[in-house]
CSV table of C-alpha atoms in Angstrom, one decimal:
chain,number,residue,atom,x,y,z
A,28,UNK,CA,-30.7,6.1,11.6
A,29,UNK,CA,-30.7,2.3,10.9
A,30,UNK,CA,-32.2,0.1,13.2
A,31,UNK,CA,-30.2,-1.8,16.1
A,32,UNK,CA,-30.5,-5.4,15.4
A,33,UNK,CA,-29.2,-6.0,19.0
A,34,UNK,CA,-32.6,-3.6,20.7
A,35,UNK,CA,-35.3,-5.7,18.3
A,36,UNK,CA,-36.9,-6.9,21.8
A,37,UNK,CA,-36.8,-3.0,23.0
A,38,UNK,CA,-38.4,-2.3,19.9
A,39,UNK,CA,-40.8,-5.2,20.5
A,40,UNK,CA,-41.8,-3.4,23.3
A,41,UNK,CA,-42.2,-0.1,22.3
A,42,UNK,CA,-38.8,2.2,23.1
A,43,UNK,CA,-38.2,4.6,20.6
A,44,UNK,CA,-34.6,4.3,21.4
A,45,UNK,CA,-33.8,1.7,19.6
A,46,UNK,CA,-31.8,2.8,16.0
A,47,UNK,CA,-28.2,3.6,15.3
A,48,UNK,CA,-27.4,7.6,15.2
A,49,UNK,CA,-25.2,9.3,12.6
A,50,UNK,CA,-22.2,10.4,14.6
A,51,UNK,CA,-21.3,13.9,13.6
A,52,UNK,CA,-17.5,14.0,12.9
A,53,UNK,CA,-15.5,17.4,12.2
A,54,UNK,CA,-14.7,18.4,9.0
A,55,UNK,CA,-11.4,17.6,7.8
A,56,UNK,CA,-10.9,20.4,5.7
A,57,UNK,CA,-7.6,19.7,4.5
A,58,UNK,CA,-5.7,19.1,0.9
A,59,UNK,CA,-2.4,17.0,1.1
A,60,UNK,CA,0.0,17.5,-1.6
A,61,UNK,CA,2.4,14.5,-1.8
A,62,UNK,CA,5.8,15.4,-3.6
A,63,UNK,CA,8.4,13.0,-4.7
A,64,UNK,CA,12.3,13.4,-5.6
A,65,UNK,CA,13.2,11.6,-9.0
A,66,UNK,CA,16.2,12.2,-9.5
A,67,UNK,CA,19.1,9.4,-10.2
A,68,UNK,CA,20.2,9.1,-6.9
A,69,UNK,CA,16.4,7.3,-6.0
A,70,UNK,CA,17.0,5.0,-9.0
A,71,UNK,CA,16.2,1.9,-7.5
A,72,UNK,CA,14.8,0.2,-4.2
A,73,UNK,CA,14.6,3.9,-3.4
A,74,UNK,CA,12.0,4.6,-5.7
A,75,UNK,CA,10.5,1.8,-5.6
A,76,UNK,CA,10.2,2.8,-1.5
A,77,UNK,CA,9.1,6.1,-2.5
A,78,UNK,CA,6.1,5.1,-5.0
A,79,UNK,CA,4.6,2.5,-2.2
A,80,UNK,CA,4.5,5.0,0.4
A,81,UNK,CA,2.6,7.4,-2.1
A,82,UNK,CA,0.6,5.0,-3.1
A,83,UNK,CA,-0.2,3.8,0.9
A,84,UNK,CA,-1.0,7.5,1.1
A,85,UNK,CA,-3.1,7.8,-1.4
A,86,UNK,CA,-5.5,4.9,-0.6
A,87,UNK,CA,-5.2,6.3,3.3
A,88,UNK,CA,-6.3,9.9,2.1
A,89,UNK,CA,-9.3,8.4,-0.4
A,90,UNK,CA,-10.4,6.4,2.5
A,91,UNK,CA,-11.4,9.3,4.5
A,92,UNK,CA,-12.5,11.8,1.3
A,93,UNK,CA,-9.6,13.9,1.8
A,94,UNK,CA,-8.5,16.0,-1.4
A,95,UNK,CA,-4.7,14.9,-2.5
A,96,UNK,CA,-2.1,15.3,-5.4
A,97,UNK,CA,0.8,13.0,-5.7
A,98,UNK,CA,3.6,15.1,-7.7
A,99,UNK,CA,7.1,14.4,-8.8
A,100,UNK,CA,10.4,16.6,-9.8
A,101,UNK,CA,13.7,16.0,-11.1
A,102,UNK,CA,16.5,18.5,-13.1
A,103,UNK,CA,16.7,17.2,-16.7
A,104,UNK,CA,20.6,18.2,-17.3
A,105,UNK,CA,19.6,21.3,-19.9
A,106,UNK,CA,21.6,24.7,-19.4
A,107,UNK,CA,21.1,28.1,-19.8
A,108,UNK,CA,24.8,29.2,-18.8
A,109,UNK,CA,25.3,32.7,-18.5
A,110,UNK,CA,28.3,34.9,-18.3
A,111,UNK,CA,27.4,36.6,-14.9
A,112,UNK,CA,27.4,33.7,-13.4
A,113,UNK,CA,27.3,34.4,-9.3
A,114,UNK,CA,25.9,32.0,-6.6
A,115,UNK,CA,23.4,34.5,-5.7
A,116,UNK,CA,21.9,35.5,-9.1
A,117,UNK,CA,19.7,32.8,-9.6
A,118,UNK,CA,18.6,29.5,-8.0
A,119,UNK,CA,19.4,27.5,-10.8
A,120,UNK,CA,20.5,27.4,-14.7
A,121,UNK,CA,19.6,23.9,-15.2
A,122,UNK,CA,15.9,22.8,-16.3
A,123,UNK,CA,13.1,21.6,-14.2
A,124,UNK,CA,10.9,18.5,-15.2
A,125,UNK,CA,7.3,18.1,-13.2
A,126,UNK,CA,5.1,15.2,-13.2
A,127,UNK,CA,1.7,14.9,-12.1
A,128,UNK,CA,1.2,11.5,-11.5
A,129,UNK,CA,-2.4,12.2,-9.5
A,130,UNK,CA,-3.9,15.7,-10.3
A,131,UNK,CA,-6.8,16.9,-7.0
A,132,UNK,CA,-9.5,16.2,-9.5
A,133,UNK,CA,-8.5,12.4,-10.4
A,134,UNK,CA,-9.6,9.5,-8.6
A,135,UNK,CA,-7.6,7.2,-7.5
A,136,UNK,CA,-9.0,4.4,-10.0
A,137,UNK,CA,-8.2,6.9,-12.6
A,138,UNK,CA,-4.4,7.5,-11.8
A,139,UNK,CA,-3.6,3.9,-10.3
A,140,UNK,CA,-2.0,3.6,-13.9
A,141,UNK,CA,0.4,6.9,-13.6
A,142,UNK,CA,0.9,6.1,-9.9
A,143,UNK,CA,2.4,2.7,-10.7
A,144,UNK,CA,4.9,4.5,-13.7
A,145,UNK,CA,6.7,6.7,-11.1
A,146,UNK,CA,9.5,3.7,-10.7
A,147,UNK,CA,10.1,4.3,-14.3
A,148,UNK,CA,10.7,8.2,-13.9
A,149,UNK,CA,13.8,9.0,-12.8
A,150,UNK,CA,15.7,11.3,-13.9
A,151,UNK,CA,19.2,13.3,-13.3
A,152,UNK,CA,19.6,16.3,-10.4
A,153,UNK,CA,17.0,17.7,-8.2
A,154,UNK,CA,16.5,21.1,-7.3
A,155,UNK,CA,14.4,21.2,-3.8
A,156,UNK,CA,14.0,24.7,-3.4
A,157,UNK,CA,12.6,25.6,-6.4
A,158,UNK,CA,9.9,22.4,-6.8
A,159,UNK,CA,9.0,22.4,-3.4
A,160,UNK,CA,8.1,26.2,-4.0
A,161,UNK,CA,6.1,25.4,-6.8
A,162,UNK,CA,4.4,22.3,-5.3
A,163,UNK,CA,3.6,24.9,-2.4
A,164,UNK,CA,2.3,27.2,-5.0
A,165,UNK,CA,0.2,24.8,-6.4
A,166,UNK,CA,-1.3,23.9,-2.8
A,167,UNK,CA,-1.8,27.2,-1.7
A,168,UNK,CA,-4.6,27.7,-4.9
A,169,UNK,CA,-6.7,25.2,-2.5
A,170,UNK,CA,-10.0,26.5,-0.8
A,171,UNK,CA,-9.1,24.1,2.2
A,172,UNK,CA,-8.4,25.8,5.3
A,173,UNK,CA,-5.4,22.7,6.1
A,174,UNK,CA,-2.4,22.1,3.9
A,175,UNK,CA,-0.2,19.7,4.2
A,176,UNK,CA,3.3,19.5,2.2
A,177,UNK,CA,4.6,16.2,2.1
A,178,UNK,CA,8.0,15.8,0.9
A,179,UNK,CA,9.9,12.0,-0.3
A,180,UNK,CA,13.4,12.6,-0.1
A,181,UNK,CA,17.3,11.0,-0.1
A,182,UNK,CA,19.5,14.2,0.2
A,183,UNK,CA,20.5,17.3,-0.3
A,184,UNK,CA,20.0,19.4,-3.3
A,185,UNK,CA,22.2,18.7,-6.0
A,186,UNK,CA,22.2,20.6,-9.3
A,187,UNK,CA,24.3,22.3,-11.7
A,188,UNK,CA,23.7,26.4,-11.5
A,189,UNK,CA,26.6,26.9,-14.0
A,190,UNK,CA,30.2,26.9,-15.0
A,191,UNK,CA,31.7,28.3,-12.0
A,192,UNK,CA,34.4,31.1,-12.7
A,193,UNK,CA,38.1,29.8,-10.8
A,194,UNK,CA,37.8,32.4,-8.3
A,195,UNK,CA,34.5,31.4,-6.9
A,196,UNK,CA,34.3,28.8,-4.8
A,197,UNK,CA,31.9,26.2,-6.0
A,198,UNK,CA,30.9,25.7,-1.6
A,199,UNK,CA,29.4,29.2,-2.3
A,200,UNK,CA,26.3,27.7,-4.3
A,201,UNK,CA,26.0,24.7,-2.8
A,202,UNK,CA,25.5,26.7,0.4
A,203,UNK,CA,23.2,29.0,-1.6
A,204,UNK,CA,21.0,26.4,-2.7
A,205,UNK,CA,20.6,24.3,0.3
A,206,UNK,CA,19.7,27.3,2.4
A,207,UNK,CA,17.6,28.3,-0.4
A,208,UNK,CA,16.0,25.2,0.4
A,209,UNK,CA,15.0,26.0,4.3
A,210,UNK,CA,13.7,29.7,2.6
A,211,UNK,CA,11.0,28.3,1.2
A,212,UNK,CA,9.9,25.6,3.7
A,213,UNK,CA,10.5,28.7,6.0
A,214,UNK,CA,7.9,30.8,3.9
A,215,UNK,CA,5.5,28.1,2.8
A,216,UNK,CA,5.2,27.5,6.9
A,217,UNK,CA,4.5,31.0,7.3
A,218,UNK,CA,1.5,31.0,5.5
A,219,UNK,CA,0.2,28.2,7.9
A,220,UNK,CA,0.9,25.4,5.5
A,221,UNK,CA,2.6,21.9,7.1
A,222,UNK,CA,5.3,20.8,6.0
A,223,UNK,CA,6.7,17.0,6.4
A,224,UNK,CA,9.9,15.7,4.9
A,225,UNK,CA,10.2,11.9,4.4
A,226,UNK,CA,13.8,10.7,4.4
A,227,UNK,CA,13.9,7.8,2.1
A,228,UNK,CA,16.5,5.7,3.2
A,229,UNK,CA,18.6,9.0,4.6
A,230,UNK,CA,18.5,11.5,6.8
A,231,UNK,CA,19.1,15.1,5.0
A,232,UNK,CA,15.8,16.1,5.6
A,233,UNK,CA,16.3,17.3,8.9
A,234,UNK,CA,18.4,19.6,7.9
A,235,UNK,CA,15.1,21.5,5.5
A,236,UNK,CA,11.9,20.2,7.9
A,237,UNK,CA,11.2,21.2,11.1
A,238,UNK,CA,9.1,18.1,10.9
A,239,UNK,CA,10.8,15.0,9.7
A,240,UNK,CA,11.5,11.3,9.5
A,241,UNK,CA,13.3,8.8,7.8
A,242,UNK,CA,12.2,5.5,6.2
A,243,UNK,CA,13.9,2.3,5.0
A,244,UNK,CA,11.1,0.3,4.6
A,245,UNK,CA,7.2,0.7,3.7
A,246,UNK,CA,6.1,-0.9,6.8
A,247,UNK,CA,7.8,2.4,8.7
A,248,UNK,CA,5.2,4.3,6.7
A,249,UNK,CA,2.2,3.8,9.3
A,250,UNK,CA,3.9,4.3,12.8
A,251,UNK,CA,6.9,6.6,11.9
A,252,UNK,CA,5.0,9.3,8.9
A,253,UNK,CA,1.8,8.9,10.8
A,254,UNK,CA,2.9,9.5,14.6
């Protein structure tokens, strides 16, 4: 180790003891995958909430070297409509759109450009169950032992899964797709992953995460998210 500065006269006098000793920490082990809704209901001071507090995260988790991926989704308004249209048949007809604003093999320096766009990315619906299973999917391919899911949020799922027929109630697919929703935090949990929802400026996410909390403003982000 380094020498003590404050032990010079121990030194002086001839203790060995007298440097400064690695301290041997535990491995983190762990990859965080940080995913954010953009779809038009964020537009705004939401957003703009959302991108600080990845950004926080993402200089807290290069700070102490652990692996992260800051992600965004949002439905862009295309349709494959289909004559058996049922609630049940699918989880959606509309189109997904992904963004990888930080990929696990960027630095931070590298994606403080893409990082600082995500105000600028919003978009129309948002499908939750479906992107939160492929953000899961895309975590799961880590070697890390510890994954963590987190999850920037302002409400429920809200997507078009096609032209309803007048003798189905259009409750039946909302109710389908919001409890789609707690399906796959259910099954993403049961591989050991953790999952955390961040209300942005509402509180829907308790109804998905077992593990949840809502934020109004950035300076939330270290107390609330943290504890």
């Amino acid at each position: 180790g380094a020498l003590d500065t404050r032990r010079l006269v121990q030194a002086y006098s001839g203790n060995p003891n007298v440097f400064w000793m690695p301290d041997e920490r535990p491995e983190m082990n762990t990859a965080v995958e940080v995913l954010i809704d953009l779809s038009g209901s964020m537009d705004g001071y939401k957003l703009d909430l959302a991108q600080m507090s990845a950004i926080c995260l993402a200089e807290a988790m290069s700070t102490i070297n652990v692996p992260y991926e800051v992600t965004g989704f949002m439905s862009d308004g295309t349709l494959d409509i289909r004559e058996d249209y049922s609630p049940e048949s699918a989880s959606r007809y509309e189109g997904e759109t992904y963004y990888v604003f930080k990929d696990f093999s960027d630095s931070l320096r590298e994606s403080r450009g893409s990082l600082a766009s995500i105000r600028y990315c919003c978009g129309r619906n948002n499908c939750d169950g479906v992107s939160v299973a492929w953000a899961g999917r895309r975590l799961l391919k880590r070697p890390e032992n510890k994954k963590v899911l987190i999850v920037l949020s302002d409400g429920h799922p809200a997507f078009r899964v096609g032209p309803a027929p007048e003798h189905v109630d259009v409750s039946d697919w909302i109710r389908h797709a919001r409890g789609y929703v707690r399906d796959v935090v259910q099954s993403l949990s049961e591989t050991g992953m953790h999952i955390v929802g961040i209300g942005i400026c509402d509180d829907a996410v308790q109804q998905y995460y077992k593990n949840w909390v809502v934020i109004n403003e950035v300076e939330q982000l270290p107390g609330e998210v943290m504890t």
